[in-house]
PDB file of C-alpha atoms in Angstrom:
ATOM      1  CA  UNK A   1     -19.938  -6.612  19.515  1.00  0.00           C
ATOM      2  CA  UNK A   2     -17.485  -8.969  21.211  1.00  0.00           C
ATOM      3  CA  UNK A   3     -13.981  -9.793  20.066  1.00  0.00           C
ATOM      4  CA  UNK A   4     -14.069 -11.668  16.763  1.00  0.00           C
ATOM      5  CA  UNK A   5     -12.567 -15.124  16.611  1.00  0.00           C
ATOM      6  CA  UNK A   6     -12.399 -15.188  12.811  1.00  0.00           C
ATOM      7  CA  UNK A   7      -9.543 -13.919  10.687  1.00  0.00           C
ATOM      8  CA  UNK A   8      -9.385 -10.287   9.609  1.00  0.00           C
ATOM      9  CA  UNK A   9      -7.375  -8.942   6.655  1.00  0.00           C
ATOM     10  CA  UNK A  10      -6.132  -5.361   6.459  1.00  0.00           C
ATOM     11  CA  UNK A  11      -5.508  -4.775   2.766  1.00  0.00           C
ATOM     12  CA  UNK A  12      -3.089  -2.280   1.326  1.00  0.00           C
ATOM     13  CA  UNK A  13      -4.446  -0.466  -1.735  1.00  0.00           C
ATOM     14  CA  UNK A  14      -1.788   0.877  -4.109  1.00  0.00           C
ATOM     15  CA  UNK A  15       0.202  -1.945  -5.676  1.00  0.00           C
ATOM     16  CA  UNK A  16      -1.858  -4.579  -3.863  1.00  0.00           C
ATOM     17  CA  UNK A  17      -5.601  -4.481  -4.535  1.00  0.00           C
ATOM     18  CA  UNK A  18      -5.140  -1.647  -7.051  1.00  0.00           C
ATOM     19  CA  UNK A  19      -2.749  -2.493  -9.882  1.00  0.00           C
ATOM     20  CA  UNK A  20      -1.359   0.981 -10.497  1.00  0.00           C
ATOM     21  CA  UNK A  21       2.297   0.253 -11.260  1.00  0.00           C
ATOM     22  CA  UNK A  22       2.267   2.137 -14.569  1.00  0.00           C
ATOM     23  CA  UNK A  23       0.801   5.256 -12.964  1.00  0.00           C
ATOM     24  CA  UNK A  24       3.231   5.038 -10.036  1.00  0.00           C
ATOM     25  CA  UNK A  25       6.384   4.765 -12.148  1.00  0.00           C
ATOM     26  CA  UNK A  26       5.167   7.481 -14.505  1.00  0.00           C
ATOM     27  CA  UNK A  27       4.423   9.817 -11.595  1.00  0.00           C
ATOM     28  CA  UNK A  28       7.780   9.027  -9.996  1.00  0.00           C
ATOM     29  CA  UNK A  29       9.642   9.888 -13.183  1.00  0.00           C
ATOM     30  CA  UNK A  30       7.623  13.069 -13.606  1.00  0.00           C
ATOM     31  CA  UNK A  31       8.670  14.073 -10.072  1.00  0.00           C
ATOM     32  CA  UNK A  32      12.300  13.186 -10.817  1.00  0.00           C
ATOM     33  CA  UNK A  33      12.172  15.382 -13.906  1.00  0.00           C
ATOM     34  CA  UNK A  34      11.542  18.421 -11.708  1.00  0.00           C
ATOM     35  CA  UNK A  35      15.058  17.962 -10.287  1.00  0.00           C
ATOM     36  CA  UNK A  36      16.685  16.943 -13.545  1.00  0.00           C
ATOM     37  CA  UNK A  37      16.987  13.270 -12.580  1.00  0.00           C
ATOM     38  CA  UNK A  38      16.946  10.619 -15.279  1.00  0.00           C
ATOM     39  CA  UNK A  39      13.906   8.301 -15.476  1.00  0.00           C
ATOM     40  CA  UNK A  40      14.117   4.911 -13.799  1.00  0.00           C
ATOM     41  CA  UNK A  41      12.571   1.584 -14.727  1.00  0.00           C
ATOM     42  CA  UNK A  42      10.046  -0.364 -12.675  1.00  0.00           C
ATOM     43  CA  UNK A  43      12.796  -2.837 -11.778  1.00  0.00           C
ATOM     44  CA  UNK A  44      15.001  -0.006 -10.467  1.00  0.00           C
ATOM     45  CA  UNK A  45      12.043   1.422  -8.569  1.00  0.00           C
ATOM     46  CA  UNK A  46      11.381  -1.919  -6.872  1.00  0.00           C
ATOM     47  CA  UNK A  47      15.041  -2.223  -5.922  1.00  0.00           C
ATOM     48  CA  UNK A  48      15.294   1.268  -4.406  1.00  0.00           C
ATOM     49  CA  UNK A  49      11.864   2.292  -3.125  1.00  0.00           C
ATOM     50  CA  UNK A  50      11.484   2.806   0.629  1.00  0.00           C
ATOM     51  CA  UNK A  51       9.609   4.886   3.159  1.00  0.00           C
ATOM     52  CA  UNK A  52       9.683   7.558   4.284  1.00  0.00           C
ATOM     53  CA  UNK A  53       9.631   8.598   0.621  1.00  0.00           C
ATOM     54  CA  UNK A  54      12.243  11.389   0.948  1.00  0.00           C
ATOM     55  CA  UNK A  55      14.741   8.627   1.802  1.00  0.00           C
ATOM     56  CA  UNK A  56      13.900   7.015  -1.537  1.00  0.00           C
ATOM     57  CA  UNK A  57      14.743  10.269  -3.289  1.00  0.00           C
ATOM     58  CA  UNK A  58      17.952  10.474  -1.258  1.00  0.00           C
ATOM     59  CA  UNK A  59      19.097   7.167  -2.773  1.00  0.00           C
ATOM     60  CA  UNK A  60      18.942   8.754  -6.210  1.00  0.00           C
ATOM     61  CA  UNK A  61      20.001  12.309  -5.386  1.00  0.00           C
ATOM     62  CA  UNK A  62      22.804  11.374  -3.024  1.00  0.00           C
ATOM     63  CA  UNK A  63      21.182  13.658  -0.455  1.00  0.00           C
ATOM     64  CA  UNK A  64      17.787  14.326   1.041  1.00  0.00           C
ATOM     65  CA  UNK A  65      15.682  16.741  -1.012  1.00  0.00           C
ATOM     66  CA  UNK A  66      15.202  20.168   0.504  1.00  0.00           C
ATOM     67  CA  UNK A  67      11.758  21.054   1.828  1.00  0.00           C
ATOM     68  CA  UNK A  68      11.135  23.137  -1.299  1.00  0.00           C
ATOM     69  CA  UNK A  69      12.262  20.308  -3.598  1.00  0.00           C
ATOM     70  CA  UNK A  70      10.100  17.807  -1.748  1.00  0.00           C
ATOM     71  CA  UNK A  71       7.025  20.018  -2.080  1.00  0.00           C
ATOM     72  CA  UNK A  72       7.556  20.386  -5.840  1.00  0.00           C
ATOM     73  CA  UNK A  73       8.234  16.692  -6.383  1.00  0.00           C
ATOM     74  CA  UNK A  74       5.318  15.582  -4.234  1.00  0.00           C
ATOM     75  CA  UNK A  75       2.910  17.961  -5.992  1.00  0.00           C
ATOM     76  CA  UNK A  76       4.128  16.763  -9.384  1.00  0.00           C
ATOM     77  CA  UNK A  77       3.776  13.126  -8.369  1.00  0.00           C
ATOM     78  CA  UNK A  78       0.229  13.606  -7.059  1.00  0.00           C
ATOM     79  CA  UNK A  79      -0.871  15.562 -10.138  1.00  0.00           C
ATOM     80  CA  UNK A  80       0.500  12.988 -12.601  1.00  0.00           C
ATOM     81  CA  UNK A  81      -0.838  10.048 -10.598  1.00  0.00           C
ATOM     82  CA  UNK A  82      -4.338  11.523 -10.356  1.00  0.00           C
ATOM     83  CA  UNK A  83      -4.429  12.024 -14.119  1.00  0.00           C
ATOM     84  CA  UNK A  84      -3.204   8.514 -14.972  1.00  0.00           C
ATOM     85  CA  UNK A  85      -4.797   6.313 -12.294  1.00  0.00           C
ATOM     86  CA  UNK A  86      -7.991   6.253 -14.385  1.00  0.00           C
ATOM     87  CA  UNK A  87      -6.294   3.788 -16.716  1.00  0.00           C
ATOM     88  CA  UNK A  88      -5.588   1.347 -13.862  1.00  0.00           C
ATOM     89  CA  UNK A  89      -7.795  -1.403 -12.469  1.00  0.00           C
ATOM     90  CA  UNK A  90      -8.021  -3.919  -9.681  1.00  0.00           C
ATOM     91  CA  UNK A  91      -5.359  -6.606  -9.524  1.00  0.00           C
ATOM     92  CA  UNK A  92      -6.446  -9.761 -11.361  1.00  0.00           C
ATOM     93  CA  UNK A  93      -8.724 -11.863  -9.176  1.00  0.00           C
ATOM     94  CA  UNK A  94      -8.999  -9.267  -6.399  1.00  0.00           C
ATOM     95  CA  UNK A  95     -12.758  -8.740  -6.627  1.00  0.00           C
ATOM     96  CA  UNK A  96     -13.434 -12.480  -6.403  1.00  0.00           C
ATOM     97  CA  UNK A  97     -11.075 -12.908  -3.459  1.00  0.00           C
ATOM     98  CA  UNK A  98     -12.727 -10.059  -1.559  1.00  0.00           C
ATOM     99  CA  UNK A  99     -16.190 -11.486  -2.164  1.00  0.00           C
ATOM    100  CA  UNK A 100     -15.073 -14.978  -1.164  1.00  0.00           C
ATOM    101  CA  UNK A 101     -13.473 -13.831   2.083  1.00  0.00           C
ATOM    102  CA  UNK A 102     -16.604 -11.899   3.025  1.00  0.00           C
ATOM    103  CA  UNK A 103     -18.990 -14.722   2.073  1.00  0.00           C
ATOM    104  CA  UNK A 104     -17.017 -17.037   4.367  1.00  0.00           C
ATOM    105  CA  UNK A 105     -18.030 -14.801   7.267  1.00  0.00           C
ATOM    106  CA  UNK A 106     -14.632 -13.195   7.740  1.00  0.00           C
ATOM    107  CA  UNK A 107     -13.916  -9.473   7.929  1.00  0.00           C
ATOM    108  CA  UNK A 108     -11.568  -7.157   6.047  1.00  0.00           C
ATOM    109  CA  UNK A 109     -10.631  -3.515   5.755  1.00  0.00           C
ATOM    110  CA  UNK A 110      -8.381  -1.215   3.740  1.00  0.00           C
ATOM    111  CA  UNK A 111      -5.590   0.954   5.095  1.00  0.00           C
ATOM    112  CA  UNK A 112      -3.708   2.970   2.490  1.00  0.00           C
ATOM    113  CA  UNK A 113      -1.199   5.798   2.472  1.00  0.00           C
ATOM    114  CA  UNK A 114      -3.095   7.260  -0.472  1.00  0.00           C
ATOM    115  CA  UNK A 115      -5.068  10.356   0.517  1.00  0.00           C
ATOM    116  CA  UNK A 116      -8.351   9.452   2.225  1.00  0.00           C
ATOM    117  CA  UNK A 117     -10.521  11.840   0.210  1.00  0.00           C
ATOM    118  CA  UNK A 118      -9.226  10.327  -3.045  1.00  0.00           C
ATOM    119  CA  UNK A 119      -9.221   6.713  -1.846  1.00  0.00           C
ATOM    120  CA  UNK A 120     -12.830   6.348  -0.720  1.00  0.00           C
ATOM    121  CA  UNK A 121     -14.499   7.327  -4.016  1.00  0.00           C
ATOM    122  CA  UNK A 122     -11.975   5.232  -5.933  1.00  0.00           C
ATOM    123  CA  UNK A 123     -12.826   2.110  -3.902  1.00  0.00           C
ATOM    124  CA  UNK A 124     -16.535   2.917  -4.225  1.00  0.00           C
ATOM    125  CA  UNK A 125     -16.184   3.273  -7.981  1.00  0.00           C
ATOM    126  CA  UNK A 126     -15.039  -0.345  -8.271  1.00  0.00           C
ATOM    127  CA  UNK A 127     -18.166  -1.526  -6.464  1.00  0.00           C
ATOM    128  CA  UNK A 128     -16.233  -3.245  -3.664  1.00  0.00           C
ATOM    129  CA  UNK A 129     -16.791  -0.895  -0.714  1.00  0.00           C
ATOM    130  CA  UNK A 130     -19.413  -3.162   0.887  1.00  0.00           C
ATOM    131  CA  UNK A 131     -16.783  -5.870   1.424  1.00  0.00           C
ATOM    132  CA  UNK A 132     -14.947  -3.782   4.038  1.00  0.00           C
ATOM    133  CA  UNK A 133     -15.639  -2.873   7.641  1.00  0.00           C
ATOM    134  CA  UNK A 134     -13.625   0.289   7.129  1.00  0.00           C
ATOM    135  CA  UNK A 135     -11.690   2.091   4.384  1.00  0.00           C
ATOM    136  CA  UNK A 136      -8.987   4.434   5.653  1.00  0.00           C
ATOM    137  CA  UNK A 137      -6.619   6.518   3.587  1.00  0.00           C
ATOM    138  CA  UNK A 138      -3.838   8.793   4.723  1.00  0.00           C
ATOM    139  CA  UNK A 139      -4.666  11.964   6.586  1.00  0.00           C
ATOM    140  CA  UNK A 140      -1.967  14.590   6.974  1.00  0.00           C
ATOM    141  CA  UNK A 141       1.283  14.981   5.005  1.00  0.00           C
ATOM    142  CA  UNK A 142       2.345  12.352   2.482  1.00  0.00           C
ATOM    143  CA  UNK A 143       5.591  10.415   2.477  1.00  0.00           C
ATOM    144  CA  UNK A 144       5.611   8.932   5.980  1.00  0.00           C
ATOM    145  CA  UNK A 145       5.308   5.477   7.513  1.00  0.00           C
ATOM    146  CA  UNK A 146       2.094   3.466   7.853  1.00  0.00           C
ATOM    147  CA  UNK A 147       2.748   2.448  11.473  1.00  0.00           C
ATOM    148  CA  UNK A 148       0.827   5.140  13.334  1.00  0.00           C
ATOM    149  CA  UNK A 149      -1.984   4.973  10.791  1.00  0.00           C
ATOM    150  CA  UNK A 150      -2.216   1.231  11.506  1.00  0.00           C
ATOM    151  CA  UNK A 151      -2.545   1.888  15.234  1.00  0.00           C
ATOM    152  CA  UNK A 152      -5.502   4.200  14.594  1.00  0.00           C
ATOM    153  CA  UNK A 153      -7.033   1.914  11.985  1.00  0.00           C
ATOM    154  CA  UNK A 154      -7.126  -1.178  14.189  1.00  0.00           C
ATOM    155  CA  UNK A 155      -8.208   0.908  17.152  1.00  0.00           C
ATOM    156  CA  UNK A 156     -11.282   1.952  15.188  1.00  0.00           C
ATOM    157  CA  UNK A 157     -12.238  -1.617  14.262  1.00  0.00           C
ATOM    158  CA  UNK A 158     -14.408  -2.757  17.138  1.00  0.00           C
ATOM    159  CA  UNK A 159     -14.114  -6.463  17.821  1.00  0.00           C
ATOM    160  CA  UNK A 160     -11.099  -7.112  15.581  1.00  0.00           C
ATOM    161  CA  UNK A 161      -8.294  -8.901  17.423  1.00  0.00           C
ATOM    162  CA  UNK A 162      -4.763  -8.038  16.184  1.00  0.00           C
ATOM    163  CA  UNK A 163      -3.703 -11.611  16.999  1.00  0.00           C
ATOM    164  CA  UNK A 164      -6.135 -12.835  14.308  1.00  0.00           C
ATOM    165  CA  UNK A 165      -5.318 -10.036  11.855  1.00  0.00           C
ATOM    166  CA  UNK A 166      -3.099 -10.258   8.782  1.00  0.00           C
ATOM    167  CA  UNK A 167      -1.916  -7.268   6.780  1.00  0.00           C
ATOM    168  CA  UNK A 168      -1.509  -7.924   3.050  1.00  0.00           C
ATOM    169  CA  UNK A 169       0.642  -5.384   1.248  1.00  0.00           C
ATOM    170  CA  UNK A 170       3.408  -4.899  -1.287  1.00  0.00           C
ATOM    171  CA  UNK A 171       5.990  -3.007   0.783  1.00  0.00           C
ATOM    172  CA  UNK A 172       8.219  -3.689   3.760  1.00  0.00           C
ATOM    173  CA  UNK A 173       6.463  -0.865   5.603  1.00  0.00           C
ATOM    174  CA  UNK A 174       3.223  -2.872   5.569  1.00  0.00           C
ATOM    175  CA  UNK A 175       4.934  -5.629   7.547  1.00  0.00           C
ATOM    176  CA  UNK A 176       6.587  -3.182   9.931  1.00  0.00           C
ATOM    177  CA  UNK A 177       3.197  -1.597  10.659  1.00  0.00           C
ATOM    178  CA  UNK A 178       1.585  -5.008  11.167  1.00  0.00           C
ATOM    179  CA  UNK A 179       4.202  -6.234  13.601  1.00  0.00           C
ATOM    180  CA  UNK A 180       4.001  -2.965  15.553  1.00  0.00           C
ATOM    181  CA  UNK A 181       0.347  -3.643  16.421  1.00  0.00           C
ATOM    182  CA  UNK A 182       0.747  -7.359  17.071  1.00  0.00           C
ATOM    183  CA  UNK A 183      -0.662  -8.516  13.727  1.00  0.00           C
ATOM    184  CA  UNK A 184       0.884 -10.770  11.070  1.00  0.00           C
ATOM    185  CA  UNK A 185       1.825  -9.815   7.516  1.00  0.00           C
ATOM    186  CA  UNK A 186       2.018 -11.328   4.049  1.00  0.00           C
ATOM    187  CA  UNK A 187       3.871  -9.431   1.336  1.00  0.00           C
ATOM    188  CA  UNK A 188       2.949  -9.528  -2.354  1.00  0.00           C
ATOM    189  CA  UNK A 189       5.571  -9.221  -5.091  1.00  0.00           C
ATOM    190  CA  UNK A 190       3.354  -7.530  -7.682  1.00  0.00           C
ATOM    191  CA  UNK A 191       3.739  -3.976  -6.418  1.00  0.00           C
ATOM    192  CA  UNK A 192       6.468  -1.623  -5.222  1.00  0.00           C
ATOM    193  CA  UNK A 193       9.132  -4.096  -3.998  1.00  0.00           C
ATOM    194  CA  UNK A 194      10.775  -7.075  -5.655  1.00  0.00           C
ATOM    195  CA  UNK A 195      10.920 -10.464  -3.958  1.00  0.00           C
ATOM    196  CA  UNK A 196      14.515 -10.085  -2.720  1.00  0.00           C
ATOM    197  CA  UNK A 197      13.674  -6.848  -0.886  1.00  0.00           C
ATOM    198  CA  UNK A 198      10.518  -8.284   0.644  1.00  0.00           C
ATOM    199  CA  UNK A 199      12.175 -11.467   1.857  1.00  0.00           C
ATOM    200  CA  UNK A 200      14.547  -9.392   3.987  1.00  0.00           C
ATOM    201  CA  UNK A 201      11.612  -8.536   6.269  1.00  0.00           C
ATOM    202  CA  UNK A 202      11.157 -12.127   7.464  1.00  0.00           C
ATOM    203  CA  UNK A 203       7.444 -12.591   6.753  1.00  0.00           C
ATOM    204  CA  UNK A 204       5.792 -14.787   4.095  1.00  0.00           C
ATOM    205  CA  UNK A 205       6.235 -13.485   0.529  1.00  0.00           C
ATOM    206  CA  UNK A 206       3.896 -14.556  -2.282  1.00  0.00           C
ATOM    207  CA  UNK A 207       3.466 -13.871  -5.984  1.00  0.00           C
ATOM    208  CA  UNK A 208      -0.341 -13.746  -6.204  1.00  0.00           C
ATOM    209  CA  UNK A 209      -3.168 -12.356  -4.103  1.00  0.00           C
ATOM    210  CA  UNK A 210      -4.727 -15.816  -4.040  1.00  0.00           C
ATOM    211  CA  UNK A 211      -1.632 -17.132  -2.303  1.00  0.00           C
ATOM    212  CA  UNK A 212      -1.717 -14.144   0.045  1.00  0.00           C
ATOM    213  CA  UNK A 213      -5.280 -14.886   1.133  1.00  0.00           C
ATOM    214  CA  UNK A 214      -4.513 -18.575   1.673  1.00  0.00           C
ATOM    215  CA  UNK A 215      -1.510 -17.636   3.786  1.00  0.00           C
ATOM    216  CA  UNK A 216      -3.570 -15.093   5.734  1.00  0.00           C
ATOM    217  CA  UNK A 217      -6.129 -17.751   6.555  1.00  0.00           C
ATOM    218  CA  UNK A 218      -3.386 -20.025   7.877  1.00  0.00           C
ATOM    219  CA  UNK A 219      -1.648 -17.316   9.907  1.00  0.00           C
ATOM    220  CA  UNK A 220      -4.790 -15.916  11.500  1.00  0.00           C
ATOM    221  CA  UNK A 221      -6.300 -19.261  12.484  1.00  0.00           C
TER     222      UNK A 221
END
């Protein structure tokens, strides 16, 4: 297959297509409890969250967690999140937007820092897997940046041109990863970062996924 001329979207999962804010903040506070930290609100989370994740914990601890502390907190986070994600659903309008983008003859994929073995059945369970050329979750340790994963993800998408690709995500790291591979980015305010944090990155920031898709179409033209 030759290089596509149409637009391609690389979707983030957590906090973007998957509206899991309640599970995320609950899991974060469960992890904090292991070190005796007080719970934080979603607003505080959005103001402080960053990757790599140990740096996020450093903002609250005043120091980086030790390797042993990180292992305990990460295990607690993953356990709580797995138990509570079942109460979460797709972001409002996401299924229709995915179907519309595909029916217009354009392509899309998912790249998430959520574990690959957990991500794939979750996407499949929502009945949306057929909309994507590829669904990639994180392989290897958690807590790192998406950049190198993005390099591999786009490299595996035959015929997708980074110059006509837009990454849609809810975190500054999504934009950093996009720019690293020569793609564009649109950031969505409904997930892990508030608008003020996202606007610091210098890419378009929107409040709905519908706006994100419209902006992606414009940027990738």
